[in-house]
Amino acid sequence: GENVEQHPSTLSVQEGDSAVIKCTYSDSASNYFPWYKQELGKRPQLIIDIRSNVGEKKDQRIAVTLNKTAKHFSLHITETQPEDSAVYFCAAISGSARQLTFGSGTQLTVLP
Amino acid sequence: GAGVSQTPSNKVTEKGKYVELRCDPISGHTALYWYRQSLGQGPEFLIYFQGTGAADDSGLPNDRFFAVRPEGSVSTLKIQRTERGDSAVYLCASSSWGEVGELFFGEGSRLTVL
């Protein structure tokens, strides 16, 4: 099955700085890579996703890059704000299955 | 409904008891998923339904866990002879069929086994 590794587990940045979270996956058949944000006690919510037919996707301050050869993908948040503080999860899914496999999460803290 | 609804939001039970957790997905979503999230961890897949049938139950940890979706909408996760290690937040999610895409999660049911 799929295995997703995520790092770092915690990340603190100053407001206005950039944050980068990295994930690797094991199944070369994986073709969909979402990122979820989870605030304390709340549900995970999708913030951006990328499919294997593209290398990069951007949505305002958030971007995701995918390197299929190396089997890794990254989340980039620019101009961080205190409200970006949350736990971020990467995930991967293969076309043959519909179960998302999640990473272990990154606790992002944006310091004012 | 507007979103995925889960009940109860909190459940405290004693070891050995039976519990049921309910999920009401977004109307029209044919795919329904159960995940389990322990403190400080990512959601862990349990089971996935397409319509009424369990298309993939490979994540259920043992035969104490069972889930149903008899009419293709509401689903119930059933846990028999609960153990302290079952304590976690149980998340339900739904999605539309077709190409894999966004999962819409509920707020979860926090289960505590004393």
mmCIF file with all atom_site columns, N, CA, C and O in Angstrom, chain A residues 8-62:
data_model
loop_
_atom_site.group_PDB
_atom_site.id
_atom_site.type_symbol
_atom_site.label_atom_id
_atom_site.label_alt_id
_atom_site.label_comp_id
_atom_site.label_asym_id
_atom_site.label_entity_id
_atom_site.label_seq_id
_atom_site.pdbx_PDB_ins_code
_atom_site.Cartn_x
_atom_site.Cartn_y
_atom_site.Cartn_z
_atom_site.occupancy
_atom_site.B_iso_or_equiv
_atom_site.pdbx_formal_charge
_atom_site.auth_seq_id
_atom_site.auth_comp_id
_atom_site.auth_asym_id
_atom_site.auth_atom_id
_atom_site.pdbx_PDB_model_num
ATOM 1   N N  . PRO A 1 8  ? 8.588   19.090 8.078   1.00 0.00 ? 8  PRO A N  1
ATOM 2   C CA . PRO A 1 8  ? 8.847   18.768 9.475   1.00 0.00 ? 8  PRO A CA 1
ATOM 3   C C  . PRO A 1 8  ? 7.541   18.501 10.231  1.00 0.00 ? 8  PRO A C  1
ATOM 4   O O  . PRO A 1 8  ? 6.465   18.761 9.709   1.00 0.00 ? 8  PRO A O  1
ATOM 5   N N  . SER A 1 9  ? 7.639   18.019 11.439  1.00 0.00 ? 9  SER A N  1
ATOM 6   C CA . SER A 1 9  ? 6.449   17.789 12.251  1.00 0.00 ? 9  SER A CA 1
ATOM 7   C C  . SER A 1 9  ? 5.970   19.096 12.887  1.00 0.00 ? 9  SER A C  1
ATOM 8   O O  . SER A 1 9  ? 4.783   19.252 13.159  1.00 0.00 ? 9  SER A O  1
ATOM 9   N N  . THR A 1 10 ? 6.891   20.013 13.137  1.00 0.00 ? 10 THR A N  1
ATOM 10  C CA . THR A 1 10 ? 6.536   21.337 13.638  1.00 0.00 ? 10 THR A CA 1
ATOM 11  C C  . THR A 1 10 ? 7.345   22.379 12.881  1.00 0.00 ? 10 THR A C  1
ATOM 12  O O  . THR A 1 10 ? 8.491   22.127 12.494  1.00 0.00 ? 10 THR A O  1
ATOM 13  N N  . LEU A 1 11 ? 6.724   23.542 12.685  1.00 0.00 ? 11 LEU A N  1
ATOM 14  C CA . LEU A 1 11 ? 7.368   24.613 11.944  1.00 0.00 ? 11 LEU A CA 1
ATOM 15  C C  . LEU A 1 11 ? 6.877   25.946 12.488  1.00 0.00 ? 11 LEU A C  1
ATOM 16  O O  . LEU A 1 11 ? 5.673   26.186 12.536  1.00 0.00 ? 11 LEU A O  1
ATOM 17  N N  . SER A 1 12 ? 7.807   26.780 12.891  1.00 0.00 ? 12 SER A N  1
ATOM 18  C CA . SER A 1 12 ? 7.467   28.126 13.363  1.00 0.00 ? 12 SER A CA 1
ATOM 19  C C  . SER A 1 12 ? 8.110   29.143 12.443  1.00 0.00 ? 12 SER A C  1
ATOM 20  O O  . SER A 1 12 ? 9.298   29.024 12.128  1.00 0.00 ? 12 SER A O  1
ATOM 21  N N  . VAL A 1 13 ? 7.328   30.109 12.011  1.00 0.00 ? 13 VAL A N  1
ATOM 22  C CA . VAL A 1 13 ? 7.837   31.157 11.132  1.00 0.00 ? 13 VAL A CA 1
ATOM 23  C C  . VAL A 1 13 ? 7.310   32.497 11.631  1.00 0.00 ? 13 VAL A C  1
ATOM 24  O O  . VAL A 1 13 ? 6.293   32.564 12.327  1.00 0.00 ? 13 VAL A O  1
ATOM 25  N N  . GLN A 1 14 ? 8.022   33.554 11.262  1.00 0.00 ? 14 GLN A N  1
ATOM 26  C CA . GLN A 1 14 ? 7.561   34.902 11.582  1.00 0.00 ? 14 GLN A CA 1
ATOM 27  C C  . GLN A 1 14 ? 6.510   35.316 10.553  1.00 0.00 ? 14 GLN A C  1
ATOM 28  O O  . GLN A 1 14 ? 6.601   34.947 9.366   1.00 0.00 ? 14 GLN A O  1
ATOM 29  N N  . GLU A 1 15 ? 5.547   36.068 11.025  1.00 0.00 ? 15 GLU A N  1
ATOM 30  C CA . GLU A 1 15 ? 4.525   36.587 10.123  1.00 0.00 ? 15 GLU A CA 1
ATOM 31  C C  . GLU A 1 15 ? 5.186   37.286 8.937   1.00 0.00 ? 15 GLU A C  1
ATOM 32  O O  . GLU A 1 15 ? 6.108   38.081 9.094   1.00 0.00 ? 15 GLU A O  1
ATOM 33  N N  . GLY A 1 16 ? 4.691   36.944 7.740   1.00 0.00 ? 16 GLY A N  1
ATOM 34  C CA . GLY A 1 16 ? 5.246   37.535 6.533   1.00 0.00 ? 16 GLY A CA 1
ATOM 35  C C  . GLY A 1 16 ? 6.288   36.671 5.841   1.00 0.00 ? 16 GLY A C  1
ATOM 36  O O  . GLY A 1 16 ? 6.549   36.843 4.648   1.00 0.00 ? 16 GLY A O  1
ATOM 37  N N  . ASP A 1 17 ? 6.873   35.734 6.594   1.00 0.00 ? 17 ASP A N  1
ATOM 38  C CA . ASP A 1 17 ? 7.837   34.818 6.000   1.00 0.00 ? 17 ASP A CA 1
ATOM 39  C C  . ASP A 1 17 ? 7.120   33.699 5.260   1.00 0.00 ? 17 ASP A C  1
ATOM 40  O O  . ASP A 1 17 ? 5.896   33.556 5.331   1.00 0.00 ? 17 ASP A O  1
ATOM 41  N N  . SER A 1 18 ? 7.902   32.890 4.541   1.00 0.00 ? 18 SER A N  1
ATOM 42  C CA . SER A 1 18 ? 7.350   31.737 3.820   1.00 0.00 ? 18 SER A CA 1
ATOM 43  C C  . SER A 1 18 ? 7.500   30.467 4.638   1.00 0.00 ? 18 SER A C  1
ATOM 44  O O  . SER A 1 18 ? 8.384   30.364 5.494   1.00 0.00 ? 18 SER A O  1
ATOM 45  N N  . ALA A 1 19 ? 6.620   29.515 4.369   1.00 0.00 ? 19 ALA A N  1
ATOM 46  C CA . ALA A 1 19 ? 6.672   28.204 5.018   1.00 0.00 ? 19 ALA A CA 1
ATOM 47  C C  . ALA A 1 19 ? 6.643   27.133 3.940   1.00 0.00 ? 19 ALA A C  1
ATOM 48  O O  . ALA A 1 19 ? 5.890   27.249 2.955   1.00 0.00 ? 19 ALA A O  1
ATOM 49  N N  . VAL A 1 20 ? 7.453   26.098 4.124   1.00 0.00 ? 20 VAL A N  1
ATOM 50  C CA . VAL A 1 20 ? 7.496   24.988 3.178   1.00 0.00 ? 20 VAL A CA 1
ATOM 51  C C  . VAL A 1 20 ? 7.362   23.675 3.943   1.00 0.00 ? 20 VAL A C  1
ATOM 52  O O  . VAL A 1 20 ? 8.067   23.444 4.919   1.00 0.00 ? 20 VAL A O  1
ATOM 53  N N  . ILE A 1 21 ? 6.460   22.835 3.492   1.00 0.00 ? 21 ILE A N  1
ATOM 54  C CA . ILE A 1 21 ? 6.240   21.509 4.081   1.00 0.00 ? 21 ILE A CA 1
ATOM 55  C C  . ILE A 1 21 ? 6.429   20.486 2.976   1.00 0.00 ? 21 ILE A C  1
ATOM 56  O O  . ILE A 1 21 ? 5.916   20.673 1.864   1.00 0.00 ? 21 ILE A O  1
ATOM 57  N N  . LYS A 1 22 ? 7.154   19.415 3.292   1.00 0.00 ? 22 LYS A N  1
ATOM 58  C CA . LYS A 1 22 ? 7.503   18.443 2.259   1.00 0.00 ? 22 LYS A CA 1
ATOM 59  C C  . LYS A 1 22 ? 6.954   17.056 2.574   1.00 0.00 ? 22 LYS A C  1
ATOM 60  O O  . LYS A 1 22 ? 6.909   16.646 3.735   1.00 0.00 ? 22 LYS A O  1
ATOM 61  N N  . CYS A 1 23 ? 6.584   16.355 1.518   1.00 0.00 ? 23 CYS A N  1
ATOM 62  C CA . CYS A 1 23 ? 6.078   14.985 1.665   1.00 0.00 ? 23 CYS A CA 1
ATOM 63  C C  . CYS A 1 23 ? 6.672   14.097 0.592   1.00 0.00 ? 23 CYS A C  1
ATOM 64  O O  . CYS A 1 23 ? 6.933   14.550 -0.530  1.00 0.00 ? 23 CYS A O  1
ATOM 65  N N  . THR A 1 24 ? 6.874   12.834 0.943   1.00 0.00 ? 24 THR A N  1
ATOM 66  C CA . THR A 1 24 ? 7.263   11.827 -0.029  1.00 0.00 ? 24 THR A CA 1
ATOM 67  C C  . THR A 1 24 ? 6.234   10.711 -0.010  1.00 0.00 ? 24 THR A C  1
ATOM 68  O O  . THR A 1 24 ? 5.560   10.487 1.006   1.00 0.00 ? 24 THR A O  1
ATOM 69  N N  . TYR A 1 25 ? 6.094   10.028 -1.127  1.00 0.00 ? 25 TYR A N  1
ATOM 70  C CA . TYR A 1 25 ? 5.153   8.921  -1.221  1.00 0.00 ? 25 TYR A CA 1
ATOM 71  C C  . TYR A 1 25 ? 5.859   7.725  -1.833  1.00 0.00 ? 25 TYR A C  1
ATOM 72  O O  . TYR A 1 25 ? 6.914   7.845  -2.452  1.00 0.00 ? 25 TYR A O  1
ATOM 73  N N  . SER A 1 26 ? 5.265   6.554  -1.673  1.00 0.00 ? 26 SER A N  1
ATOM 74  C CA . SER A 1 26 ? 5.957   5.334  -2.093  1.00 0.00 ? 26 SER A CA 1
ATOM 75  C C  . SER A 1 26 ? 5.379   4.701  -3.361  1.00 0.00 ? 26 SER A C  1
ATOM 76  O O  . SER A 1 26 ? 6.113   4.039  -4.103  1.00 0.00 ? 26 SER A O  1
ATOM 77  N N  . ASP A 1 27 ? 4.095   4.901  -3.616  1.00 0.00 ? 27 ASP A N  1
ATOM 78  C CA . ASP A 1 27 ? 3.431   4.219  -4.728  1.00 0.00 ? 27 ASP A CA 1
ATOM 79  C C  . ASP A 1 27 ? 3.534   5.059  -5.999  1.00 0.00 ? 27 ASP A C  1
ATOM 80  O O  . ASP A 1 27 ? 2.923   6.126  -6.093  1.00 0.00 ? 27 ASP A O  1
ATOM 81  N N  . SER A 1 28 ? 4.285   4.575  -6.956  1.00 0.00 ? 28 SER A N  1
ATOM 82  C CA . SER A 1 28 ? 4.472   5.335  -8.191  1.00 0.00 ? 28 SER A CA 1
ATOM 83  C C  . SER A 1 28 ? 3.175   5.475  -8.992  1.00 0.00 ? 28 SER A C  1
ATOM 84  O O  . SER A 1 28 ? 3.098   6.297  -9.898  1.00 0.00 ? 28 SER A O  1
ATOM 85  N N  . ALA A 1 29 ? 2.154   4.684  -8.651  1.00 0.00 ? 29 ALA A N  1
ATOM 86  C CA . ALA A 1 29 ? 0.862   4.790  -9.329  1.00 0.00 ? 29 ALA A CA 1
ATOM 87  C C  . ALA A 1 29 ? -0.003  5.907  -8.752  1.00 0.00 ? 29 ALA A C  1
ATOM 88  O O  . ALA A 1 29 ? -1.058  6.225  -9.305  1.00 0.00 ? 29 ALA A O  1
ATOM 89  N N  . SER A 1 30 ? 0.420   6.519  -7.673  1.00 0.00 ? 30 SER A N  1
ATOM 90  C CA . SER A 1 30 ? -0.374  7.595  -7.069  1.00 0.00 ? 30 SER A CA 1
ATOM 91  C C  . SER A 1 30 ? -0.495  8.762  -8.033  1.00 0.00 ? 30 SER A C  1
ATOM 92  O O  . SER A 1 30 ? 0.474   9.136  -8.707  1.00 0.00 ? 30 SER A O  1
ATOM 93  N N  . ASN A 1 31 ? -1.698  9.334  -8.105  1.00 0.00 ? 31 ASN A N  1
ATOM 94  C CA . ASN A 1 31 ? -1.923  10.364 -9.114  1.00 0.00 ? 31 ASN A CA 1
ATOM 95  C C  . ASN A 1 31 ? -2.691  11.572 -8.620  1.00 0.00 ? 31 ASN A C  1
ATOM 96  O O  . ASN A 1 31 ? -3.044  12.458 -9.394  1.00 0.00 ? 31 ASN A O  1
ATOM 97  N N  . TYR A 1 32 ? -2.964  11.614 -7.319  1.00 0.00 ? 32 TYR A N  1
ATOM 98  C CA . TYR A 1 32 ? -3.711  12.752 -6.777  1.00 0.00 ? 32 TYR A CA 1
ATOM 99  C C  . TYR A 1 32 ? -3.146  13.068 -5.405  1.00 0.00 ? 32 TYR A C  1
ATOM 100 O O  . TYR A 1 32 ? -3.009  12.169 -4.563  1.00 0.00 ? 32 TYR A O  1
ATOM 101 N N  . PHE A 1 33 ? -2.818  14.373 -5.201  1.00 0.00 ? 33 PHE A N  1
ATOM 102 C CA . PHE A 1 33 ? -2.093  14.768 -3.992  1.00 0.00 ? 33 PHE A CA 1
ATOM 103 C C  . PHE A 1 33 ? -2.738  16.022 -3.398  1.00 0.00 ? 33 PHE A C  1
ATOM 104 O O  . PHE A 1 33 ? -2.430  17.138 -3.800  1.00 0.00 ? 33 PHE A O  1
ATOM 105 N N  . PRO A 1 34 ? -3.625  15.833 -2.428  1.00 0.00 ? 34 PRO A N  1
ATOM 106 C CA . PRO A 1 34 ? -4.255  16.984 -1.783  1.00 0.00 ? 34 PRO A CA 1
ATOM 107 C C  . PRO A 1 34 ? -3.520  17.406 -0.516  1.00 0.00 ? 34 PRO A C  1
ATOM 108 O O  . PRO A 1 34 ? -2.775  16.620 0.084   1.00 0.00 ? 34 PRO A O  1
ATOM 109 N N  . TRP A 1 35 ? -3.754  18.639 -0.121  1.00 0.00 ? 35 TRP A N  1
ATOM 110 C CA . TRP A 1 35 ? -3.279  19.158 1.149   1.00 0.00 ? 35 TRP A CA 1
ATOM 111 C C  . TRP A 1 35 ? -4.490  19.632 1.949   1.00 0.00 ? 35 TRP A C  1
ATOM 112 O O  . TRP A 1 35 ? -5.340  20.363 1.430   1.00 0.00 ? 35 TRP A O  1
ATOM 113 N N  . TYR A 1 36 ? -4.537  19.205 3.205   1.00 0.00 ? 36 TYR A N  1
ATOM 114 C CA . TYR A 1 36 ? -5.634  19.580 4.087   1.00 0.00 ? 36 TYR A CA 1
ATOM 115 C C  . TYR A 1 36 ? -5.104  20.402 5.258   1.00 0.00 ? 36 TYR A C  1
ATOM 116 O O  . TYR A 1 36 ? -4.006  20.146 5.762   1.00 0.00 ? 36 TYR A O  1
ATOM 117 N N  . LYS A 1 37 ? -5.903  21.359 5.676   1.00 0.00 ? 37 LYS A N  1
ATOM 118 C CA . LYS A 1 37 ? -5.604  22.190 6.846   1.00 0.00 ? 37 LYS A CA 1
ATOM 119 C C  . LYS A 1 37 ? -6.594  21.835 7.937   1.00 0.00 ? 37 LYS A C  1
ATOM 120 O O  . LYS A 1 37 ? -7.798  21.734 7.680   1.00 0.00 ? 37 LYS A O  1
ATOM 121 N N  . GLN A 1 38 ? -6.085  21.612 9.142   1.00 0.00 ? 38 GLN A N  1
ATOM 122 C CA . GLN A 1 38 ? -6.966  21.272 10.258  1.00 0.00 ? 38 GLN A CA 1
ATOM 123 C C  . GLN A 1 38 ? -6.665  22.170 11.442  1.00 0.00 ? 38 GLN A C  1
ATOM 124 O O  . GLN A 1 38 ? -5.581  22.106 12.025  1.00 0.00 ? 38 GLN A O  1
ATOM 125 N N  . GLU A 1 39 ? -7.614  22.999 11.795  1.00 0.00 ? 39 GLU A N  1
ATOM 126 C CA . GLU A 1 39 ? -7.498  23.816 12.987  1.00 0.00 ? 39 GLU A CA 1
ATOM 127 C C  . GLU A 1 39 ? -7.912  22.986 14.194  1.00 0.00 ? 39 GLU A C  1
ATOM 128 O O  . GLU A 1 39 ? -8.631  21.997 14.058  1.00 0.00 ? 39 GLU A O  1
ATOM 129 N N  . LEU A 1 40 ? -7.460  23.380 15.357  1.00 0.00 ? 40 LEU A N  1
ATOM 130 C CA . LEU A 1 40 ? -7.655  22.607 16.570  1.00 0.00 ? 40 LEU A CA 1
ATOM 131 C C  . LEU A 1 40 ? -9.133  22.291 16.799  1.00 0.00 ? 40 LEU A C  1
ATOM 132 O O  . LEU A 1 40 ? -9.972  23.195 16.845  1.00 0.00 ? 40 LEU A O  1
ATOM 133 N N  . GLY A 1 41 ? -9.446  21.015 16.893  1.00 0.00 ? 41 GLY A N  1
ATOM 134 C CA . GLY A 1 41 ? -10.808 20.579 17.164  1.00 0.00 ? 41 GLY A CA 1
ATOM 135 C C  . GLY A 1 41 ? -11.753 20.687 15.992  1.00 0.00 ? 41 GLY A C  1
ATOM 136 O O  . GLY A 1 41 ? -12.963 20.481 16.152  1.00 0.00 ? 41 GLY A O  1
ATOM 137 N N  . LYS A 1 42 ? -11.214 21.009 14.812  1.00 0.00 ? 42 LYS A N  1
ATOM 138 C CA . LYS A 1 42 ? -12.064 21.177 13.641  1.00 0.00 ? 42 LYS A CA 1
ATOM 139 C C  . LYS A 1 42 ? -11.827 20.080 12.615  1.00 0.00 ? 42 LYS A C  1
ATOM 140 O O  . LYS A 1 42 ? -10.927 19.260 12.743  1.00 0.00 ? 42 LYS A O  1
ATOM 141 N N  . ARG A 1 43 ? -12.646 20.098 11.580  1.00 0.00 ? 43 ARG A N  1
ATOM 142 C CA . ARG A 1 43 ? -12.509 19.109 10.526  1.00 0.00 ? 43 ARG A CA 1
ATOM 143 C C  . ARG A 1 43 ? -11.364 19.465 9.593   1.00 0.00 ? 43 ARG A C  1
ATOM 144 O O  . ARG A 1 43 ? -11.065 20.641 9.399   1.00 0.00 ? 43 ARG A O  1
ATOM 145 N N  . PRO A 1 44 ? -10.730 18.462 8.961   1.00 0.00 ? 44 PRO A N  1
ATOM 146 C CA . PRO A 1 44 ? -9.747  18.774 7.914   1.00 0.00 ? 44 PRO A CA 1
ATOM 147 C C  . PRO A 1 44 ? -10.457 19.397 6.718   1.00 0.00 ? 44 PRO A C  1
ATOM 148 O O  . PRO A 1 44 ? -11.539 18.949 6.325   1.00 0.00 ? 44 PRO A O  1
ATOM 149 N N  . GLN A 1 45 ? -9.834  20.412 6.148   1.00 0.00 ? 45 GLN A N  1
ATOM 150 C CA . GLN A 1 45 ? -10.419 21.075 4.979   1.00 0.00 ? 45 GLN A CA 1
ATOM 151 C C  . GLN A 1 45 ? -9.372  21.195 3.885   1.00 0.00 ? 45 GLN A C  1
ATOM 152 O O  . GLN A 1 45 ? -8.225  21.573 4.142   1.00 0.00 ? 45 GLN A O  1
ATOM 153 N N  . LEU A 1 46 ? -9.794  20.879 2.673   1.00 0.00 ? 46 LEU A N  1
ATOM 154 C CA . LEU A 1 46 ? -8.899  20.941 1.524   1.00 0.00 ? 46 LEU A CA 1
ATOM 155 C C  . LEU A 1 46 ? -8.481  22.378 1.256   1.00 0.00 ? 46 LEU A C  1
ATOM 156 O O  . LEU A 1 46 ? -9.316  23.285 1.219   1.00 0.00 ? 46 LEU A O  1
ATOM 157 N N  . ILE A 1 47 ? -7.172  22.601 1.062   1.00 0.00 ? 47 ILE A N  1
ATOM 158 C CA . ILE A 1 47 ? -6.717  23.936 0.709   1.00 0.00 ? 47 ILE A CA 1
ATOM 159 C C  . ILE A 1 47 ? -6.169  23.992 -0.713  1.00 0.00 ? 47 ILE A C  1
ATOM 160 O O  . ILE A 1 47 ? -6.270  25.028 -1.381  1.00 0.00 ? 47 ILE A O  1
ATOM 161 N N  . ILE A 1 48 ? -5.612  22.913 -1.198  1.00 0.00 ? 48 ILE A N  1
ATOM 162 C CA . ILE A 1 48 ? -5.108  22.861 -2.567  1.00 0.00 ? 48 ILE A CA 1
ATOM 163 C C  . ILE A 1 48 ? -4.822  21.407 -2.902  1.00 0.00 ? 48 ILE A C  1
ATOM 164 O O  . ILE A 1 48 ? -4.578  20.595 -2.005  1.00 0.00 ? 48 ILE A O  1
ATOM 165 N N  . ASP A 1 49 ? -4.882  21.076 -4.171  1.00 0.00 ? 49 ASP A N  1
ATOM 166 C CA . ASP A 1 49 ? -4.549  19.722 -4.598  1.00 0.00 ? 49 ASP A CA 1
ATOM 167 C C  . ASP A 1 49 ? -3.858  19.771 -5.952  1.00 0.00 ? 49 ASP A C  1
ATOM 168 O O  . ASP A 1 49 ? -3.905  20.790 -6.660  1.00 0.00 ? 49 ASP A O  1
ATOM 169 N N  . ILE A 1 50 ? -3.198  18.688 -6.296  1.00 0.00 ? 50 ILE A N  1
ATOM 170 C CA . ILE A 1 50 ? -2.502  18.626 -7.582  1.00 0.00 ? 50 ILE A CA 1
ATOM 171 C C  . ILE A 1 50 ? -2.611  17.205 -8.109  1.00 0.00 ? 50 ILE A C  1
ATOM 172 O O  . ILE A 1 50 ? -2.610  16.239 -7.340  1.00 0.00 ? 50 ILE A O  1
ATOM 173 N N  . ARG A 1 51 ? -2.738  17.100 -9.413  1.00 0.00 ? 51 ARG A N  1
ATOM 174 C CA . ARG A 1 51 ? -2.785  15.781 -10.049 1.00 0.00 ? 51 ARG A CA 1
ATOM 175 C C  . ARG A 1 51 ? -1.460  15.532 -10.738 1.00 0.00 ? 51 ARG A C  1
ATOM 176 O O  . ARG A 1 51 ? -0.701  16.454 -11.018 1.00 0.00 ? 51 ARG A O  1
ATOM 177 N N  . SER A 1 52 ? -1.236  14.275 -11.070 1.00 0.00 ? 52 SER A N  1
ATOM 178 C CA . SER A 1 52 ? 0.099   13.875 -11.517 1.00 0.00 ? 52 SER A CA 1
ATOM 179 C C  . SER A 1 52 ? 0.441   14.374 -12.918 1.00 0.00 ? 52 SER A C  1
ATOM 180 O O  . SER A 1 52 ? 1.575   14.221 -13.367 1.00 0.00 ? 52 SER A O  1
ATOM 181 N N  . ASN A 1 53 ? -0.516  14.959 -13.610 1.00 0.00 ? 53 ASN A N  1
ATOM 182 C CA . ASN A 1 53 ? -0.222  15.446 -14.954 1.00 0.00 ? 53 ASN A CA 1
ATOM 183 C C  . ASN A 1 53 ? 0.285   16.892 -14.970 1.00 0.00 ? 53 ASN A C  1
ATOM 184 O O  . ASN A 1 53 ? 0.525   17.457 -16.051 1.00 0.00 ? 53 ASN A O  1
ATOM 185 N N  . VAL A 1 54 ? 0.450   17.491 -13.786 1.00 0.00 ? 54 VAL A N  1
ATOM 186 C CA . VAL A 1 54 ? 1.014   18.838 -13.703 1.00 0.00 ? 54 VAL A CA 1
ATOM 187 C C  . VAL A 1 54 ? 2.119   18.861 -12.655 1.00 0.00 ? 54 VAL A C  1
ATOM 188 O O  . VAL A 1 54 ? 2.155   18.018 -11.769 1.00 0.00 ? 54 VAL A O  1
ATOM 189 N N  . GLY A 1 55 ? 3.026   19.827 -12.781 1.00 0.00 ? 55 GLY A N  1
ATOM 190 C CA . GLY A 1 55 ? 4.140   19.901 -11.853 1.00 0.00 ? 55 GLY A CA 1
ATOM 191 C C  . GLY A 1 55 ? 3.985   20.947 -10.766 1.00 0.00 ? 55 GLY A C  1
ATOM 192 O O  . GLY A 1 55 ? 4.648   20.869 -9.738  1.00 0.00 ? 55 GLY A O  1
ATOM 193 N N  . GLU A 1 56 ? 3.088   21.916 -11.008 1.00 0.00 ? 56 GLU A N  1
ATOM 194 C CA . GLU A 1 56 ? 2.927   22.987 -10.040 1.00 0.00 ? 56 GLU A CA 1
ATOM 195 C C  . GLU A 1 56 ? 1.536   23.574 -10.168 1.00 0.00 ? 56 GLU A C  1
ATOM 196 O O  . GLU A 1 56 ? 0.955   23.637 -11.258 1.00 0.00 ? 56 GLU A O  1
ATOM 197 N N  . LYS A 1 57 ? 1.010   24.012 -9.019  1.00 0.00 ? 57 LYS A N  1
ATOM 198 C CA . LYS A 1 57 ? -0.297  24.664 -9.009  1.00 0.00 ? 57 LYS A CA 1
ATOM 199 C C  . LYS A 1 57 ? -0.266  25.742 -7.949  1.00 0.00 ? 57 LYS A C  1
ATOM 200 O O  . LYS A 1 57 ? 0.306   25.543 -6.865  1.00 0.00 ? 57 LYS A O  1
ATOM 201 N N  . LYS A 1 58 ? -0.872  26.878 -8.245  1.00 0.00 ? 58 LYS A N  1
ATOM 202 C CA . LYS A 1 58 ? -0.825  27.996 -7.313  1.00 0.00 ? 58 LYS A CA 1
ATOM 203 C C  . LYS A 1 58 ? -2.222  28.564 -7.114  1.00 0.00 ? 58 LYS A C  1
ATOM 204 O O  . LYS A 1 58 ? -3.019  28.638 -8.045  1.00 0.00 ? 58 LYS A O  1
ATOM 205 N N  . ASP A 1 59 ? -2.493  28.959 -5.872  1.00 0.00 ? 59 ASP A N  1
ATOM 206 C CA . ASP A 1 59 ? -3.759  29.600 -5.544  1.00 0.00 ? 59 ASP A CA 1
ATOM 207 C C  . ASP A 1 59 ? -3.466  30.692 -4.526  1.00 0.00 ? 59 ASP A C  1
ATOM 208 O O  . ASP A 1 59 ? -3.305  30.426 -3.339  1.00 0.00 ? 59 ASP A O  1
ATOM 209 N N  . GLN A 1 60 ? -3.322  31.916 -5.002  1.00 0.00 ? 60 GLN A N  1
ATOM 210 C CA . GLN A 1 60 ? -3.010  33.084 -4.177  1.00 0.00 ? 60 GLN A CA 1
ATOM 211 C C  . GLN A 1 60 ? -1.702  32.844 -3.428  1.00 0.00 ? 60 GLN A C  1
ATOM 212 O O  . GLN A 1 60 ? -0.655  32.703 -4.056  1.00 0.00 ? 60 GLN A O  1
ATOM 213 N N  . ARG A 1 61 ? -1.730  32.760 -2.107  1.00 0.00 ? 61 ARG A N  1
ATOM 214 C CA . ARG A 1 61 ? -0.488  32.620 -1.340  1.00 0.00 ? 61 ARG A CA 1
ATOM 215 C C  . ARG A 1 61 ? -0.026  31.176 -1.188  1.00 0.00 ? 61 ARG A C  1
ATOM 216 O O  . ARG A 1 61 ? 1.008   30.902 -0.577  1.00 0.00 ? 61 ARG A O  1
ATOM 217 N N  . ILE A 1 62 ? -0.778  30.248 -1.730  1.00 0.00 ? 62 ILE A N  1
ATOM 218 C CA . ILE A 1 62 ? -0.481  28.833 -1.552  1.00 0.00 ? 62 ILE A CA 1
ATOM 219 C C  . ILE A 1 62 ? -0.097  28.215 -2.896  1.00 0.00 ? 62 ILE A C  1
ATOM 220 O O  . ILE A 1 62 ? -0.736  28.486 -3.917  1.00 0.00 ? 62 ILE A O  1
#
